[in-house]
XYZ file of C-alpha atoms in Angstrom:
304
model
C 7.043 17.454 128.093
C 4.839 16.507 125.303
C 4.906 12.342 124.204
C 2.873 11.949 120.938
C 3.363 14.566 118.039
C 1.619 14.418 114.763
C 3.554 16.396 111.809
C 1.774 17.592 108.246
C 3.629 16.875 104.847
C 3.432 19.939 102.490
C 4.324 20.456 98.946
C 6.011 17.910 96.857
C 3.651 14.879 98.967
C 0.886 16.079 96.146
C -0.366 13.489 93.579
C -2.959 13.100 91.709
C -6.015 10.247 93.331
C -4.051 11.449 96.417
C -6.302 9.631 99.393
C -9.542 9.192 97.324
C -10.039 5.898 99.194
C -10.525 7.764 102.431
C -12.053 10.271 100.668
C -14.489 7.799 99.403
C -14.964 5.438 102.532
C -14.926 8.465 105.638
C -18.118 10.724 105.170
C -16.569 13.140 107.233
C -13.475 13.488 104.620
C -15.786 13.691 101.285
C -17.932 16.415 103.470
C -14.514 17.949 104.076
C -13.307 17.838 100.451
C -17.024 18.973 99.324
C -16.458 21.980 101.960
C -13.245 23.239 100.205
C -15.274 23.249 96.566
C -17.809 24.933 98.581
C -15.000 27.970 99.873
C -13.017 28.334 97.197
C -15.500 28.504 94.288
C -14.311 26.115 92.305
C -13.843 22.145 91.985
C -11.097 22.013 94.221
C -12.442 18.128 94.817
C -12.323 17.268 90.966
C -8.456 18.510 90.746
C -7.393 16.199 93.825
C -9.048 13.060 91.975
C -8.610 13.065 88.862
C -5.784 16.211 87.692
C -4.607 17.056 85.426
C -1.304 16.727 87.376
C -0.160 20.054 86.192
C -2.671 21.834 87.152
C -2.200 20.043 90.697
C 1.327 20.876 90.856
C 0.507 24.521 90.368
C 1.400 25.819 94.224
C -1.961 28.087 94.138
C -4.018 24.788 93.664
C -1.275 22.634 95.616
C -1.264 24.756 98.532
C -5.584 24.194 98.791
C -5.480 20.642 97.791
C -2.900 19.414 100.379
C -4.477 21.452 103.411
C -7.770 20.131 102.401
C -6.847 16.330 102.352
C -4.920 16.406 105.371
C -7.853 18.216 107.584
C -9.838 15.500 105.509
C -7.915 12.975 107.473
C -7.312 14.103 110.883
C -10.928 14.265 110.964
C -11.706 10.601 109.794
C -9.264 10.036 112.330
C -12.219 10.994 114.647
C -9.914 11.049 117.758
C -8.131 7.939 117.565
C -4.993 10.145 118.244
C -4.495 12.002 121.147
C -1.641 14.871 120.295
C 0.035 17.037 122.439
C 2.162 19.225 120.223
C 1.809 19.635 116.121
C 4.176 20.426 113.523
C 3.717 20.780 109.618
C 6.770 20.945 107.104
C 5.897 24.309 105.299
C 2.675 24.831 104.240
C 1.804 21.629 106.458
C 2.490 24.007 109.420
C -1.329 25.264 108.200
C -2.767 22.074 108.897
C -1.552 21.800 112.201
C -2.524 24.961 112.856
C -6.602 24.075 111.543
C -6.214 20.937 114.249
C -4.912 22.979 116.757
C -7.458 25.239 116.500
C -5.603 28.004 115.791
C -7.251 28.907 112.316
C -10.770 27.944 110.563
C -10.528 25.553 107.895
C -12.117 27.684 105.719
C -10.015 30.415 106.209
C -6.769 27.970 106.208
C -7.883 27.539 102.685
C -8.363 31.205 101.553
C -5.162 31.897 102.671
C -3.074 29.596 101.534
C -4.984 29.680 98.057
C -3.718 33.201 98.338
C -0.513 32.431 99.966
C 0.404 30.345 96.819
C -0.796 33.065 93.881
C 1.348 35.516 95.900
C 4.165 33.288 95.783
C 4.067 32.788 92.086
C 3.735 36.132 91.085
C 6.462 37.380 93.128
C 8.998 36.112 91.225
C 8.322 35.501 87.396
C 8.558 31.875 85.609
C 12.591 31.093 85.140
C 13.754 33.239 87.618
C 14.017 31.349 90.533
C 14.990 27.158 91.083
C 15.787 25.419 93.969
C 18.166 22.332 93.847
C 18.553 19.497 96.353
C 22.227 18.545 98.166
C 23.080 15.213 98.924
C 25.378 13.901 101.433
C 26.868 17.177 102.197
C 27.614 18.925 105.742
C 25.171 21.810 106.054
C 27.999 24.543 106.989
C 29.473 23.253 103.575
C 26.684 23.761 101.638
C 26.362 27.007 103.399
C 29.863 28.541 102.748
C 28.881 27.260 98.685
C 25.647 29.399 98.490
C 27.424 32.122 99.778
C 30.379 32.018 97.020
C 27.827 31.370 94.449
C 25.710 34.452 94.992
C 28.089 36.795 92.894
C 24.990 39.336 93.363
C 22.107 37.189 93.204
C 20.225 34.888 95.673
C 21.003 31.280 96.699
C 20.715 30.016 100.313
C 19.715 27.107 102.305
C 15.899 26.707 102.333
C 15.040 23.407 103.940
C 17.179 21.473 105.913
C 15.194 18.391 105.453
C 17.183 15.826 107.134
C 21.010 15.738 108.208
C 22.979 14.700 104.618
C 19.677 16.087 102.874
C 19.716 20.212 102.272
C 17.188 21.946 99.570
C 18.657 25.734 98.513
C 16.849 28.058 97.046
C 17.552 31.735 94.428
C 17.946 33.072 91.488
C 18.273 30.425 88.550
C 21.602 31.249 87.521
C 22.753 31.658 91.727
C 21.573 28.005 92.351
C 22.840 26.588 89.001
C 26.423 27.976 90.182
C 25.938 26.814 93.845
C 25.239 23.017 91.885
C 27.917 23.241 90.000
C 29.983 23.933 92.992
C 28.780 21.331 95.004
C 29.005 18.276 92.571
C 33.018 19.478 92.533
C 32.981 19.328 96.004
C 31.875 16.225 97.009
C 28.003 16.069 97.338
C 27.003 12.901 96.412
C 24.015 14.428 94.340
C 22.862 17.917 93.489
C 20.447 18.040 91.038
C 17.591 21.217 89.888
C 13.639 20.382 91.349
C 10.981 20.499 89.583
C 9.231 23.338 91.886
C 7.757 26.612 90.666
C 9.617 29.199 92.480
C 12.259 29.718 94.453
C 10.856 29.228 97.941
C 12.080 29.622 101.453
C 14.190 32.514 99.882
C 14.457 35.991 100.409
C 13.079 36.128 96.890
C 10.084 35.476 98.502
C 10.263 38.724 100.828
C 7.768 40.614 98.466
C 4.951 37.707 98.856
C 5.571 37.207 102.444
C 4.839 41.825 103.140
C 1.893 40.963 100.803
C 0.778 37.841 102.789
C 0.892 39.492 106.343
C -1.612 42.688 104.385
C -4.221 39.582 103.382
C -3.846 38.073 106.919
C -4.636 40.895 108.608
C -8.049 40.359 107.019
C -8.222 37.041 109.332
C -8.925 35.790 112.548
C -6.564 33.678 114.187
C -7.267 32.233 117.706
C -5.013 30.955 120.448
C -4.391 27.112 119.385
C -5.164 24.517 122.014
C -2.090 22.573 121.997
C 1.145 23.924 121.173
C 2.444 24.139 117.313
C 6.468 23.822 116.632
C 6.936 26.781 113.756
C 8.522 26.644 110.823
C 10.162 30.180 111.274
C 11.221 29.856 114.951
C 11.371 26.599 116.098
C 9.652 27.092 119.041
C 6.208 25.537 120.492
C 3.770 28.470 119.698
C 0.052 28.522 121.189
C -0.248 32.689 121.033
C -2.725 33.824 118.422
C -0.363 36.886 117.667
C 2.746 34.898 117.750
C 1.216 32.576 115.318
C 0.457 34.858 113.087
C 3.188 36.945 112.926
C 5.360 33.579 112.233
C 3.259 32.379 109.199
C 4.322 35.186 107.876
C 7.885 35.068 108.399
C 7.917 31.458 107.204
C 7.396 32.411 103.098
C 11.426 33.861 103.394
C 12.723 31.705 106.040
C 14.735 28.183 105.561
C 12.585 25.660 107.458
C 14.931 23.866 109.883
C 13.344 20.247 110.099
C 15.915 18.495 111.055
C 16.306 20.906 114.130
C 12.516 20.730 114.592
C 12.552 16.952 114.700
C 15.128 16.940 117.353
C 13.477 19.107 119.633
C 10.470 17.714 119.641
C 12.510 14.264 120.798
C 14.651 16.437 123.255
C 10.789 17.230 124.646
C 9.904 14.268 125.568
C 8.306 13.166 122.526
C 8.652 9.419 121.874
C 5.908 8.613 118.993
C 5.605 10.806 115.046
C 2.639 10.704 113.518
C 2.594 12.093 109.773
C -0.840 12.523 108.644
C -0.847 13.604 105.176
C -0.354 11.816 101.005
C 2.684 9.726 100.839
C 5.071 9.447 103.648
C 8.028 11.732 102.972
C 8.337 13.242 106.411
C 8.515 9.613 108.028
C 11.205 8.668 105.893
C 13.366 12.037 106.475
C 12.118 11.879 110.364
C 13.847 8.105 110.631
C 16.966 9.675 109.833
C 16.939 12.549 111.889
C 15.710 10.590 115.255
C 16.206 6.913 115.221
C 14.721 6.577 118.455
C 11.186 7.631 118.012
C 8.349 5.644 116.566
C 7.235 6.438 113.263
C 3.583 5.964 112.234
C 2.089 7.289 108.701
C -1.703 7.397 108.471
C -2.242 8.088 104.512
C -4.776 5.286 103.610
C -8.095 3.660 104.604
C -5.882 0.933 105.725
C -3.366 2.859 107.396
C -6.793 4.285 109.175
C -7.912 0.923 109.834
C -4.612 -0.091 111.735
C -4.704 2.246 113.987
């Protein structure tokens, strides 16, 4: 039975100035920021700061930046917080996985640098979109997708929170599935501004080419179990791990399942460590019960 969790954002909590006051008070988070410019040959620090916000938004640079400022801020953290199971929301799941131990930061950052050029070239600009559902049962939204294929891709990436679905496919696939859902009820369905179609099996060819760069890596058994995207199960095997990250770039992530289990294991406190606070608003409505903390700020860091 585990009793305090912390969970990562991942993309879509980018912005630009993201946490440059803790980057700016915590030594230990500039040093960290300074180490990613350091890997990835390029200022990786100068993009988080100051933009431009397209460039940001770009998933090969978003992927970096938001892995880097969230290790940035466990570590200011300076173990204030003791966790006994992690979970990240997509590409969070990498963070957890560098605090778990489970993968070096520096290689966290290769791969997801890689991880995100994969993903974009897999499926060429205007191909792919993903829309958000509103206030829609999931089966519902489900049983759309389906209909709307017509030969083409749409599915269910991220089931972010119950009433709150993200699908993901071809352009004209999701555009139908939209269509289809505003007639049916959803209170809003509307395109996202994303660059590819994630979560989808459109994604299959970057996910074969992901496991081929991974190989390259090392990944250790973590030292406190990690819920996975791709499984939903507490993972702490070095081969297990691995072998989910890279089943995660086609498969929906289930967080509104994940959330529950974690409560159904004893867990009674969330922590989101990470830009903004998106996961703490989508974990309120998933679990009422457990208590919600965000850590995001110097004052935020302060509080605790």
């Amino acid at each position: 039975m585990y009793k305090n969790a912390v969970v990562f954002p991942g993309q879509g909590s980018q912005s630009v100035g993201m946490l440059s006051d803790v980057i700016e008070q915590y030594s230990v988070a500039k040093e960290t920021i300074q180490q990613a410019d350091d890997v990835l040959g390029f200022k990786l620090s100068d993009l988080i700061l100051n933009g431009p916000a397209d460039e940001l938004n770009s998933t090969n640079n978003t992927q970096p930046a938001l892995v880097a400022v969230e290790v940035a801020l466990w570590r200011a953290l300076g173990g204030k917080v003791t966790a006994d199971v992690m979970a990240g929301h997509s590409l969070g799941e990498f963070s957890a996985l560098v605090c778990a131990g489970a993968l070096a930061f520096e290689d966290a950052l290769l791969l997801v640098r890689r991880r995100g050029e994969l993903m974009r070239e897999s499926v060429p600009n205007g191909v792919g979109a993903m829309a958000a559902i509103l206030n829609m049962e999931d089966s519902v939204v489900e049983e759309i997708c389906k209909a709307s294929e017509q030969g083409q891709i749409v599915q269910a990436a991220n089931y972010n929170s119950p009433g709150q679905v993200v699908i993901s496919g071809n352009k004209e696939a999701v555009e139908r599935a939209v269509a289809a859902c505003k007639k049916a009820g959803a209170k809003r369905a509307m395109l996202l501004p994303v660059s590819g179609p994630f979560h989808s099996a459109l994604m299959l060819p970057a996910a074969d080419n992901f496991a081929e760069y991974l190989s390259g890596f090392n990944v250790q058994n973590a030292t406190l179990p990690v819920l996975q995207n791709a499984t939903n199960t507490f993972e702490q095997d070095a081969q297990v791990i691995r072998a989910n990250l890279v089943k995660q770039i086609a498969s929906p992530v289930r967080w509104t399942q994940a959330v529950e289990l974690l409560a159904d294991n004893g867990v009674e406190n969330l922590l989101e460590i990470g830009p903004g606070k998106v996961l703490t608003g989508l974990n309120k409505r998933i679990a009422k019960q457990l208590n919600n903390q965000t850590i995001n700020s110097v004052e935020s860091l302060q509080a605790l």
